[in-house]
PDB file of C-alpha atoms and ligand atoms in Angstrom:
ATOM      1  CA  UNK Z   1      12.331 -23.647   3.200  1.00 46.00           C
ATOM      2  CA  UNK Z   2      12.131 -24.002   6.342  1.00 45.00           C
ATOM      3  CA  UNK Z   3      12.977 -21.034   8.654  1.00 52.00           C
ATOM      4  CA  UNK Z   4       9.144 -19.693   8.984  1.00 56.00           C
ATOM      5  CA  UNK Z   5       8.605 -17.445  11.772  1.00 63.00           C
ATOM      6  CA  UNK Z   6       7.843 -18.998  14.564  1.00 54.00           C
ATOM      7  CA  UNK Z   7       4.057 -16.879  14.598  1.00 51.00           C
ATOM      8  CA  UNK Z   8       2.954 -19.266  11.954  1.00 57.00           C
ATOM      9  CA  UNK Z   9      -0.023 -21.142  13.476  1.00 62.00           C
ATOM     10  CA  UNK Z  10      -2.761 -22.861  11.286  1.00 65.00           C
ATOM     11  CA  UNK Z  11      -3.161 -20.883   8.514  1.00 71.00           C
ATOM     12  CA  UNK Z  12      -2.295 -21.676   4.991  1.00 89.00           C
ATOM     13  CA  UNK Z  13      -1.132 -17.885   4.479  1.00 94.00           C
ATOM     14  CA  UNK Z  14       0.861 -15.646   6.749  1.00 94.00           C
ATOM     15  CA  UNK Z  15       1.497 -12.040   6.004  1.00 96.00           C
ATOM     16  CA  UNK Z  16       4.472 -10.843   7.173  1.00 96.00           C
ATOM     17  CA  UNK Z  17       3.473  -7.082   7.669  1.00 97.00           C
ATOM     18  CA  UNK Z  18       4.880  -3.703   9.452  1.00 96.00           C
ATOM     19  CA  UNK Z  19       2.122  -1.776  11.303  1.00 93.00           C
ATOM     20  CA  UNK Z  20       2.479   1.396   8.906  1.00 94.00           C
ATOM     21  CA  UNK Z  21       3.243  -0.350   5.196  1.00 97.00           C
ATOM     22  CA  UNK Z  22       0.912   0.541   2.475  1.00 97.00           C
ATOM     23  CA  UNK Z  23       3.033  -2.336   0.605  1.00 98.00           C
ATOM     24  CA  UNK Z  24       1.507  -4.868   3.006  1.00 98.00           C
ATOM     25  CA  UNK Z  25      -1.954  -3.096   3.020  1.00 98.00           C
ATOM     26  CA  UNK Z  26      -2.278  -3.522  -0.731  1.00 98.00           C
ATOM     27  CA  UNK Z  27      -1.694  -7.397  -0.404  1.00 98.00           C
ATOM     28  CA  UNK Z  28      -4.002  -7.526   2.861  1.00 98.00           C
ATOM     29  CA  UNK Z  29      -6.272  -5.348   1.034  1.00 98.00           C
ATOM     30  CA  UNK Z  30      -6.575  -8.292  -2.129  1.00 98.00           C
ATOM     31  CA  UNK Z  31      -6.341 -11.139   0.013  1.00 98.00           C
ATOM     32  CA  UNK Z  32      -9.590  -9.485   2.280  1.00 98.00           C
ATOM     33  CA  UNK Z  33     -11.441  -8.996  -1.457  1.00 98.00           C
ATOM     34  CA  UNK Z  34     -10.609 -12.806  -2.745  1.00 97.00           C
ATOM     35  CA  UNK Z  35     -12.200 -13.769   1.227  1.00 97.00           C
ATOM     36  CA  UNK Z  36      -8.974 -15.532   1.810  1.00 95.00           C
ATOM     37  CA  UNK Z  37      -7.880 -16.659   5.311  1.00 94.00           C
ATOM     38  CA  UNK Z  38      -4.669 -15.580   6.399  1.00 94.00           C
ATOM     39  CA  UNK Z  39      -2.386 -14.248   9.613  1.00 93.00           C
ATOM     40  CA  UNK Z  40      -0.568 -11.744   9.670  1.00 93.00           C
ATOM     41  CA  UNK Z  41       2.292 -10.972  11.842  1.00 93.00           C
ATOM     42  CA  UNK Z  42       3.727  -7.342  12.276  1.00 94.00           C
ATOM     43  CA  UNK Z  43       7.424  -6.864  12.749  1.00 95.00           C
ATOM     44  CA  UNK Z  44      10.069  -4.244  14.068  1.00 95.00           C
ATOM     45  CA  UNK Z  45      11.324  -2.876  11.108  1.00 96.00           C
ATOM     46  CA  UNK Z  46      14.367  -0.778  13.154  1.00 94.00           C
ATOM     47  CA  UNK Z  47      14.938  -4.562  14.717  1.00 96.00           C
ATOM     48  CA  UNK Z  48      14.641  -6.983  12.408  1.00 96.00           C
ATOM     49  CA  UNK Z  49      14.392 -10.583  13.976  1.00 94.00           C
ATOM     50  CA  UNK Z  50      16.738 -12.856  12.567  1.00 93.00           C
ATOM     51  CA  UNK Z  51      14.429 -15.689  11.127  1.00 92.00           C
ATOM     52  CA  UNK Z  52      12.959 -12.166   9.250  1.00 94.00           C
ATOM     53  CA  UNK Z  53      16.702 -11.650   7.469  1.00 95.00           C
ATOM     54  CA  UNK Z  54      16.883 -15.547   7.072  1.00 93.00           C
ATOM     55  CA  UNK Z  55      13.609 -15.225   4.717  1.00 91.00           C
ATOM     56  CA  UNK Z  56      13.610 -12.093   3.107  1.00 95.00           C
ATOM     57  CA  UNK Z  57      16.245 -11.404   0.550  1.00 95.00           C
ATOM     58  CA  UNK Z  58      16.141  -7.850   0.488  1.00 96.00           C
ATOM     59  CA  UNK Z  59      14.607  -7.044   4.101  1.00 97.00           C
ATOM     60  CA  UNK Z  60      11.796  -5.892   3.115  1.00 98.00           C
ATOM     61  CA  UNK Z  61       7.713  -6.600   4.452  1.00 98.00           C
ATOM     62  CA  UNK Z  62       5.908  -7.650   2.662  1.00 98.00           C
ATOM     63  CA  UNK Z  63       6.751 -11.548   2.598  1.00 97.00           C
ATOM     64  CA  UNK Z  64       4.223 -13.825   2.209  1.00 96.00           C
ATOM     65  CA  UNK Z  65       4.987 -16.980   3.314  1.00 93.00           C
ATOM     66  CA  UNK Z  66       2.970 -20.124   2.386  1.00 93.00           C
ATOM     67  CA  UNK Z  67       2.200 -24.058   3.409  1.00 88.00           C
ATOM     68  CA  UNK Z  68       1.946 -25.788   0.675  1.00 84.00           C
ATOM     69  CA  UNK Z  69      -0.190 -29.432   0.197  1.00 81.00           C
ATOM     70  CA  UNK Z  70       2.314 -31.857   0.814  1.00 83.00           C
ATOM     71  CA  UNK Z  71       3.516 -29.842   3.712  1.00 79.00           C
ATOM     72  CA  UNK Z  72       6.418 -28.010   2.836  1.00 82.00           C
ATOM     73  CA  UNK Z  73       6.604 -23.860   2.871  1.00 85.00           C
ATOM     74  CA  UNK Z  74       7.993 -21.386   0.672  1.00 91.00           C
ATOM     75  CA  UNK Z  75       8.504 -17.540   0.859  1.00 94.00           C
ATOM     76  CA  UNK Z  76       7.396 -14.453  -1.727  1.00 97.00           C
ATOM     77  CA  UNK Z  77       8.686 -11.039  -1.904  1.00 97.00           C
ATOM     78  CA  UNK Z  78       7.530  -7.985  -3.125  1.00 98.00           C
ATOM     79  CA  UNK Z  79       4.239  -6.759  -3.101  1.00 98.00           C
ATOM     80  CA  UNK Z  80       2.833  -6.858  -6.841  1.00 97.00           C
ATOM     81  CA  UNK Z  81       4.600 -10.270  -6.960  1.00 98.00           C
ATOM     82  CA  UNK Z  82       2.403 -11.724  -4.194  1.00 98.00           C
ATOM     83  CA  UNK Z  83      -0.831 -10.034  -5.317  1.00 98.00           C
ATOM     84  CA  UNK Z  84      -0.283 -11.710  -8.846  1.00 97.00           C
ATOM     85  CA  UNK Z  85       0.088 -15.003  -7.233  1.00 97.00           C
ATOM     86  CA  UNK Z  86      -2.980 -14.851  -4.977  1.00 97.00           C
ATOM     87  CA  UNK Z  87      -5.003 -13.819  -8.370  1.00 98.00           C
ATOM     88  CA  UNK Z  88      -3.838 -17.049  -9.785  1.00 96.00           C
ATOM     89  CA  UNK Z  89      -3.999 -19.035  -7.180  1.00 94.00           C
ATOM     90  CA  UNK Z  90      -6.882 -17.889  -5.031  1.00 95.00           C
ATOM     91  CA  UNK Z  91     -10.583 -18.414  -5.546  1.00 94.00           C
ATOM     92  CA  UNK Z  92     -13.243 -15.359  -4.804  1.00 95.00           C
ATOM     93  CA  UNK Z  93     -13.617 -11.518  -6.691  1.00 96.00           C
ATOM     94  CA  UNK Z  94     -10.930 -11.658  -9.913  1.00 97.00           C
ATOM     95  CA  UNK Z  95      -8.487  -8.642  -9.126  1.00 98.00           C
ATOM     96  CA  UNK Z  96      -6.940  -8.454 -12.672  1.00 98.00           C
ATOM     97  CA  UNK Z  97      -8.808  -8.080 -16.319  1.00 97.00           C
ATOM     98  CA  UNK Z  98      -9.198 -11.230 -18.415  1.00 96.00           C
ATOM     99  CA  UNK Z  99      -8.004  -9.149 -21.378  1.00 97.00           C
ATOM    100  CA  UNK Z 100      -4.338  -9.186 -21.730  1.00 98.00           C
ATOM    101  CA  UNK Z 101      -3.977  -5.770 -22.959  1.00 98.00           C
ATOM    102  CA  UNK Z 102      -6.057  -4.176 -20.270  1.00 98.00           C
ATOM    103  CA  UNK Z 103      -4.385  -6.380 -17.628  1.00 98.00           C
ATOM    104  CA  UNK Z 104      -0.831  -5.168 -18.915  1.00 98.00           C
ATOM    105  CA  UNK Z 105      -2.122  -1.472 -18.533  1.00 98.00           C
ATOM    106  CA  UNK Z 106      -3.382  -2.333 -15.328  1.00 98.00           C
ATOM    107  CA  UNK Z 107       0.092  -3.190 -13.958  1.00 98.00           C
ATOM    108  CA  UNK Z 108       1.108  -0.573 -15.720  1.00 98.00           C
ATOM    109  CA  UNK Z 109      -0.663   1.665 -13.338  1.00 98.00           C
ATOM    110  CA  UNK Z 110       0.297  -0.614 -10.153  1.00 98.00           C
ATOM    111  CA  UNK Z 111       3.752   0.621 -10.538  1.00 98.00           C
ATOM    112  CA  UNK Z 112       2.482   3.844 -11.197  1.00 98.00           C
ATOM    113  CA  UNK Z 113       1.078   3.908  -8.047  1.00 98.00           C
ATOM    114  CA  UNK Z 114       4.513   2.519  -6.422  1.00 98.00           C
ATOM    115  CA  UNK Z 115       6.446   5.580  -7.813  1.00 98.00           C
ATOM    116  CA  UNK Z 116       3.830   7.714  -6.019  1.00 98.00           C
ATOM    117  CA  UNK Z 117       4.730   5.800  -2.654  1.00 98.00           C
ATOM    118  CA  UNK Z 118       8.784   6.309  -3.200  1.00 98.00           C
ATOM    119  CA  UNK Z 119       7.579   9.986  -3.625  1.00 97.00           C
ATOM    120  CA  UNK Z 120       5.353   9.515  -0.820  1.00 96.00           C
ATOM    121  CA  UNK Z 121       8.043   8.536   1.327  1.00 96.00           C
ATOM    122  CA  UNK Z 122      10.212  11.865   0.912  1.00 96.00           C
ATOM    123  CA  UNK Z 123       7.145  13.874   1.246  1.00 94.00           C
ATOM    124  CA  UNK Z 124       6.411  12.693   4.883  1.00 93.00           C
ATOM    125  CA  UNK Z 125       9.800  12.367   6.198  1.00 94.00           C
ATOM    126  CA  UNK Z 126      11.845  14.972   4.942  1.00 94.00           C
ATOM    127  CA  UNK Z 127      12.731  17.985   7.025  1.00 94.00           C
ATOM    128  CA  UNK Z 128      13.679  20.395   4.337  1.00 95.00           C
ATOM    129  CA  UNK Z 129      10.448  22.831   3.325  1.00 93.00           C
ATOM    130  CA  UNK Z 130      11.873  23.751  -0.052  1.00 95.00           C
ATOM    131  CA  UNK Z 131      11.896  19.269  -1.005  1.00 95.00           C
ATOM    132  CA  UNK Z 132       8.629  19.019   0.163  1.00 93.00           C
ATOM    133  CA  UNK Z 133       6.894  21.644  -2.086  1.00 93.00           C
ATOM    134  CA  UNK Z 134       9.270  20.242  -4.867  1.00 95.00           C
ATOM    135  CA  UNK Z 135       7.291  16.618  -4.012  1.00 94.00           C
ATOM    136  CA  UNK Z 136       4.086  17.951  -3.097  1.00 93.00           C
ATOM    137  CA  UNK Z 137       4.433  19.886  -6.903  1.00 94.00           C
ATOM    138  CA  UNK Z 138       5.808  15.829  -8.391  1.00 96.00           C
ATOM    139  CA  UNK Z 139       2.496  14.444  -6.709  1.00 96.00           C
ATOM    140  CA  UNK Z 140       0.094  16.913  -7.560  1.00 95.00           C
ATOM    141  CA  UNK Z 141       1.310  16.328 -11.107  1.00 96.00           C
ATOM    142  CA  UNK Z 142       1.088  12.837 -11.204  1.00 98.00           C
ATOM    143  CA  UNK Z 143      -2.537  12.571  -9.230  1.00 97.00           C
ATOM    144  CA  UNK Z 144      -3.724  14.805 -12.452  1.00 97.00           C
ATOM    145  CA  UNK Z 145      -2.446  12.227 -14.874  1.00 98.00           C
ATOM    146  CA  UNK Z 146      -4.706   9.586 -12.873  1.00 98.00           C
ATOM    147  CA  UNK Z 147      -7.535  12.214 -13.441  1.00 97.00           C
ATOM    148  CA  UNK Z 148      -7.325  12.061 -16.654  1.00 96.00           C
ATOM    149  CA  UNK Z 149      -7.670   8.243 -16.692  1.00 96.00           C
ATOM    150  CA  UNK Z 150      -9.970   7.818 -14.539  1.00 97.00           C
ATOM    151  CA  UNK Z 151     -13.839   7.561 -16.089  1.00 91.00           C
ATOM    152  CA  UNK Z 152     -17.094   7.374 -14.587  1.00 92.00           C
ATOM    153  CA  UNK Z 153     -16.050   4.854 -11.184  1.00 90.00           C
ATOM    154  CA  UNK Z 154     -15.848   4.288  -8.632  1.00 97.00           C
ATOM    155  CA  UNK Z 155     -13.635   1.946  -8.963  1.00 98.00           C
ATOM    156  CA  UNK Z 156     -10.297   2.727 -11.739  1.00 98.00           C
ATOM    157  CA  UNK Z 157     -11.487   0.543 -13.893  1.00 95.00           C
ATOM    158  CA  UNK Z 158     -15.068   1.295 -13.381  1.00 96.00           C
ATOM    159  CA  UNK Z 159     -17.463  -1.272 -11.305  1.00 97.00           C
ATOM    160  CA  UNK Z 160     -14.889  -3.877 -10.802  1.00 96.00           C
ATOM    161  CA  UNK Z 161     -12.870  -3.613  -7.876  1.00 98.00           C
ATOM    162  CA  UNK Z 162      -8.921  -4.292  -9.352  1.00 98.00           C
ATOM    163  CA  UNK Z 163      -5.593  -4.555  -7.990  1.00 98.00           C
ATOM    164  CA  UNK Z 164      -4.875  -0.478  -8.976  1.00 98.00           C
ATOM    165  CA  UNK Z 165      -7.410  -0.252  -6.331  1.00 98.00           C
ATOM    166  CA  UNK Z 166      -5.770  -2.363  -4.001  1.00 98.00           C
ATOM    167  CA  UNK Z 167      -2.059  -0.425  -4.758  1.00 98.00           C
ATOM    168  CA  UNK Z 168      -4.085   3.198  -4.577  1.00 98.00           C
ATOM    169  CA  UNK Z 169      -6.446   2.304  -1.554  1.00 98.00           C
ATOM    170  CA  UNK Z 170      -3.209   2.860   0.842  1.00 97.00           C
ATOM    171  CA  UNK Z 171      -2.268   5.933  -0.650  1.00 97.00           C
ATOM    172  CA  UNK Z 172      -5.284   7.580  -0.053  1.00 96.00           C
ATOM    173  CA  UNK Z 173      -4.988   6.801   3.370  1.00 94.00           C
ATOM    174  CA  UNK Z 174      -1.665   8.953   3.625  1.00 92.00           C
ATOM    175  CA  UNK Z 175      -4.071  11.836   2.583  1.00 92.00           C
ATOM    176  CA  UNK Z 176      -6.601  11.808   4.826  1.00 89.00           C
ATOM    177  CA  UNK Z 177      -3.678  12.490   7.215  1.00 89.00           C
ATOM    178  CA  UNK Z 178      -2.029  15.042   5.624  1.00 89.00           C
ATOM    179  CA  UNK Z 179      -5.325  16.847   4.933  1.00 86.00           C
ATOM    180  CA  UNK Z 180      -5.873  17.008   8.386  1.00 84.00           C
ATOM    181  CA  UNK Z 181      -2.960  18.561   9.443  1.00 85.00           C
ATOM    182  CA  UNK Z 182      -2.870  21.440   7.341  1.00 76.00           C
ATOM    183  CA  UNK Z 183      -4.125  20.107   3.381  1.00 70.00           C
ATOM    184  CA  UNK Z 184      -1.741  19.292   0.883  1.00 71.00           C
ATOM    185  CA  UNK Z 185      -4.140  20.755  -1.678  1.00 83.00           C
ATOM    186  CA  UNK Z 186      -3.299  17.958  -4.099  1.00 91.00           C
ATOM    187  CA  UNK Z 187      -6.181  16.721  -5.000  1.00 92.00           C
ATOM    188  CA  UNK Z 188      -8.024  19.935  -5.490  1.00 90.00           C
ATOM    189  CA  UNK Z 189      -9.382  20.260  -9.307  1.00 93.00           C
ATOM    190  CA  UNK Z 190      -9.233  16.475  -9.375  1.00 96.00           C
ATOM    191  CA  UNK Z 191     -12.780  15.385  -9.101  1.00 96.00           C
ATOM    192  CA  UNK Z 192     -12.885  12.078 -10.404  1.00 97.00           C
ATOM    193  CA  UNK Z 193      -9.956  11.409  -7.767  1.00 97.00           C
ATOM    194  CA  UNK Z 194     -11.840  12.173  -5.475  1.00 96.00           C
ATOM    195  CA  UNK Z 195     -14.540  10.274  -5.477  1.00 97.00           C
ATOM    196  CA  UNK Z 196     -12.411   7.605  -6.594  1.00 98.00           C
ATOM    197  CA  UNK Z 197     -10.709   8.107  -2.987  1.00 97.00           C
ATOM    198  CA  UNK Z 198     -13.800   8.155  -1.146  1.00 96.00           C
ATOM    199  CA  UNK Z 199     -14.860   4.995  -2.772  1.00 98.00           C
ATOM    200  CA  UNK Z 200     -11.597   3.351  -1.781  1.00 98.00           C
ATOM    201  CA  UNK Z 201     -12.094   4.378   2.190  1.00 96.00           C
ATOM    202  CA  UNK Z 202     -15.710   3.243   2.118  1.00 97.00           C
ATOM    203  CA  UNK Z 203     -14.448  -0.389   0.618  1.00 98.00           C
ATOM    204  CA  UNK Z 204     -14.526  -2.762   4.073  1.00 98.00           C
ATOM    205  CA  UNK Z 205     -11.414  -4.366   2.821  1.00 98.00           C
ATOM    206  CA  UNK Z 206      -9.655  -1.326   3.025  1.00 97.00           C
ATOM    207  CA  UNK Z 207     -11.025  -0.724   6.457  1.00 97.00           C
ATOM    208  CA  UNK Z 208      -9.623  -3.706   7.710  1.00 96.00           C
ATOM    209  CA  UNK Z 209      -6.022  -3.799   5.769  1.00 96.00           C
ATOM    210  CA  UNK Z 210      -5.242  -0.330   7.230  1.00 94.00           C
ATOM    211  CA  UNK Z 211      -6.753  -0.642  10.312  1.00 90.00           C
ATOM    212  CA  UNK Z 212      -8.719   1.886  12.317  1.00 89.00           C
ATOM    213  CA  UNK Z 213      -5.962   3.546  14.228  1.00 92.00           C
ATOM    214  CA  UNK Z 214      -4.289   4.231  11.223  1.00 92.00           C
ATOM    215  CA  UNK Z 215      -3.933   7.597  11.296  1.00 92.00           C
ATOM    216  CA  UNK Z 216      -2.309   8.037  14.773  1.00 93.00           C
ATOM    217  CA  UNK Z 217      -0.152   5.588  13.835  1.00 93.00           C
ATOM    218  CA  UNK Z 218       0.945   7.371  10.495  1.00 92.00           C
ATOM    219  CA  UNK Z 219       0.947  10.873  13.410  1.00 92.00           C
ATOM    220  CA  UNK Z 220       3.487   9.244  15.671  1.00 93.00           C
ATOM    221  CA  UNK Z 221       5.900   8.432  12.518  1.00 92.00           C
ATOM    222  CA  UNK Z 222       5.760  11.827  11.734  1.00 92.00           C
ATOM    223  CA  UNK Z 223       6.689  13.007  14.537  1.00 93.00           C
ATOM    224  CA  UNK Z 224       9.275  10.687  14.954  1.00 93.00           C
ATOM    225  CA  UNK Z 225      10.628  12.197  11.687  1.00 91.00           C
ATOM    226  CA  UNK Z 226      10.431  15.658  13.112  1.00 92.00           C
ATOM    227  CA  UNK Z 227       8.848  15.647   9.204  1.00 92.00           C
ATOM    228  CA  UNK Z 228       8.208  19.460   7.871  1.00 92.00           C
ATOM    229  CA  UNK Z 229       4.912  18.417   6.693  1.00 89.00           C
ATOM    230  CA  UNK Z 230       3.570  19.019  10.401  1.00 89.00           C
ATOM    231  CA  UNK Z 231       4.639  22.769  10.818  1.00 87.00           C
ATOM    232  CA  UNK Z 232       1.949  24.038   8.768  1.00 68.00           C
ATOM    233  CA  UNK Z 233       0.667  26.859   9.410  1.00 57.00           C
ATOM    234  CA  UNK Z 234      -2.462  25.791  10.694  1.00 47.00           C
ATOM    235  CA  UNK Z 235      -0.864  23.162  13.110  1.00 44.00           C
ATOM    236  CA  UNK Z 236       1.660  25.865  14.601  1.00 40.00           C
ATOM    237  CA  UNK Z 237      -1.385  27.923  15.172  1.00 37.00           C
ATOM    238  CA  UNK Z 238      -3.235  25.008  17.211  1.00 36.00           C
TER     239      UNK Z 238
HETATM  240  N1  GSH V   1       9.059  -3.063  -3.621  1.00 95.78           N
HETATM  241  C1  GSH V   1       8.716  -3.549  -2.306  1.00 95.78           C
HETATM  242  C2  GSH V   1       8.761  -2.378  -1.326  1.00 95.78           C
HETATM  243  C3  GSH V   1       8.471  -2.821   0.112  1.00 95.78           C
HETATM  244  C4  GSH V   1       9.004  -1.802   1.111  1.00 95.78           C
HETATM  245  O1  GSH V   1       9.636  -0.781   0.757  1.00 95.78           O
HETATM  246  N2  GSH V   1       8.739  -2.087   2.390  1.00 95.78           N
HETATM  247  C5  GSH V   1       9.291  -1.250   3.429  1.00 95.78           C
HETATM  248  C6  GSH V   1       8.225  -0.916   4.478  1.00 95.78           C
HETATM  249  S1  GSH V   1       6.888   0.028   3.792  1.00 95.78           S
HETATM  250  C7  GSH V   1      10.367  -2.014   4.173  1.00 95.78           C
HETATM  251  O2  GSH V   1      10.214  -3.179   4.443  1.00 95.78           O
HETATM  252  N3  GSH V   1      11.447  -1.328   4.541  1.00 95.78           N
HETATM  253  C8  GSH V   1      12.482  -1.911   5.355  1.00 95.78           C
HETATM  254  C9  GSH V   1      13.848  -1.614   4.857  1.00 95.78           C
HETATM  255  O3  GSH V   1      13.983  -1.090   3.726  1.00 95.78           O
HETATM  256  O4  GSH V   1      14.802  -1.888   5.583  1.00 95.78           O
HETATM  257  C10 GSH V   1       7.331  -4.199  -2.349  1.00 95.78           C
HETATM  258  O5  GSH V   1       6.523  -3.799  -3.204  1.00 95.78           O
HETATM  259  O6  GSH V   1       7.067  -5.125  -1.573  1.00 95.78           O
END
């Protein structure tokens, strides 16, 4: 492999990222929490750059592309993929349970989590009032199932910080967003949630993965969108 972008500097690990992904974050997010070095470079999703469609087989950030020991470099896809290789290849916190069982549950609830982005994604972009209820009704719904998972914090699994906190961490983030522009009301009746969110923001690997601009970032897109989600009422009345 041999078509790395040409970004790719000293580092041993280089994130290929977009500035908005919460699919890269979560991989920032448990390469920050293992102490790993890295780079990251951010590309034009709307403009992909040809070494980009050379690498990635199905377009998609994140890759995570790697120099190996004897000097040759290889390419990984998808985010869970690359988070499971850093946990068993990377030194620092352990993201995953030693028990099998728990561990399966546990990536149970990462894809969990990536069903809540796909959902995610309509909610934001969509321009159609009567979809957006119907998602913000699918999310509320599924945040209550977490609820009922959850136990005393603040982390999912308790004291340990885990790779569910690493795919949920990002989500949050959308929240704090929304919230501000008019509350989505999702999380409300879902205490453990929300502490379990306010944990997550306070966690200085999360602070760094998503960046503190983050939320005029996420703005912008949703404006680009023309998304419903900003004419609520309290936004038409600013
Ligand atoms: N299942 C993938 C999803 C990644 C994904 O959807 N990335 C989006 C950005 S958040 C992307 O690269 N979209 C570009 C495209 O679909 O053309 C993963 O977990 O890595």
């Amino acid at each position: 492999m041999d078509h790395l972008p040409p970004q790719i500097s000293g580092s041993a690990l280089l994130l290929v990222s977009h500035h908005l992904c919460p699919y890269v974050q979560r991989a920032a997010i448990a390469l920050a929490e293992k102490g790993v070095p890295f780079e990251r470079v951010n590309i034009d999703l709307a403009d992909k750059p040809r070494w980009f469609l050379e690498v990635s087989p199905l377009g998609k950030v994140p890759l995570l592309c790697i120099r190996l020991s004897d000097g040759s470099q290889d390419v990984l896809f998808e985010s869970s993929v690359i988070c499971e290789y850093l946990e068993e290849t990377q030194d620092g916190r352990r993201l995953h349970p030693s028990d099998p069982l728990t561990r399966a549950r546990h990536r149970g609830w990462m894809e969990f989590g990536s069903s809540i982005l796909s959902d995610l994604w309509v909610y934001e972009t969509t321009q159609d009032r009567a979809q957006l209820e119907a998602k913000r009704q699918v999310l509320a719904s599924k945040f209550a199932t977490i609820e009922a998972e959850l136990k005393d914090g603040p982390y999912f699994a308790g004291v340990d910080f885990s790779l569910v906190d690493a795919v949920f961490a990002p989500i949050f983030r959308y929240f704090d967003v929304f919230d501000a522009i008019g509350g989505s009301g999702i999380f409300a009746g879902l205490p453990r949630v929300q502490a379990w969110r306010t944990a997550l923001s306070e966690r200085p690997s999360v602070k760094a993965a998503v960046g503190p601009d983050y939320a005029d970032r996420l703005m912008a897109f949703l404006k680009r969108h023309d998304a419903v989600l900003l004419q609520q009422p309290s936004v038409s009345a600013a």
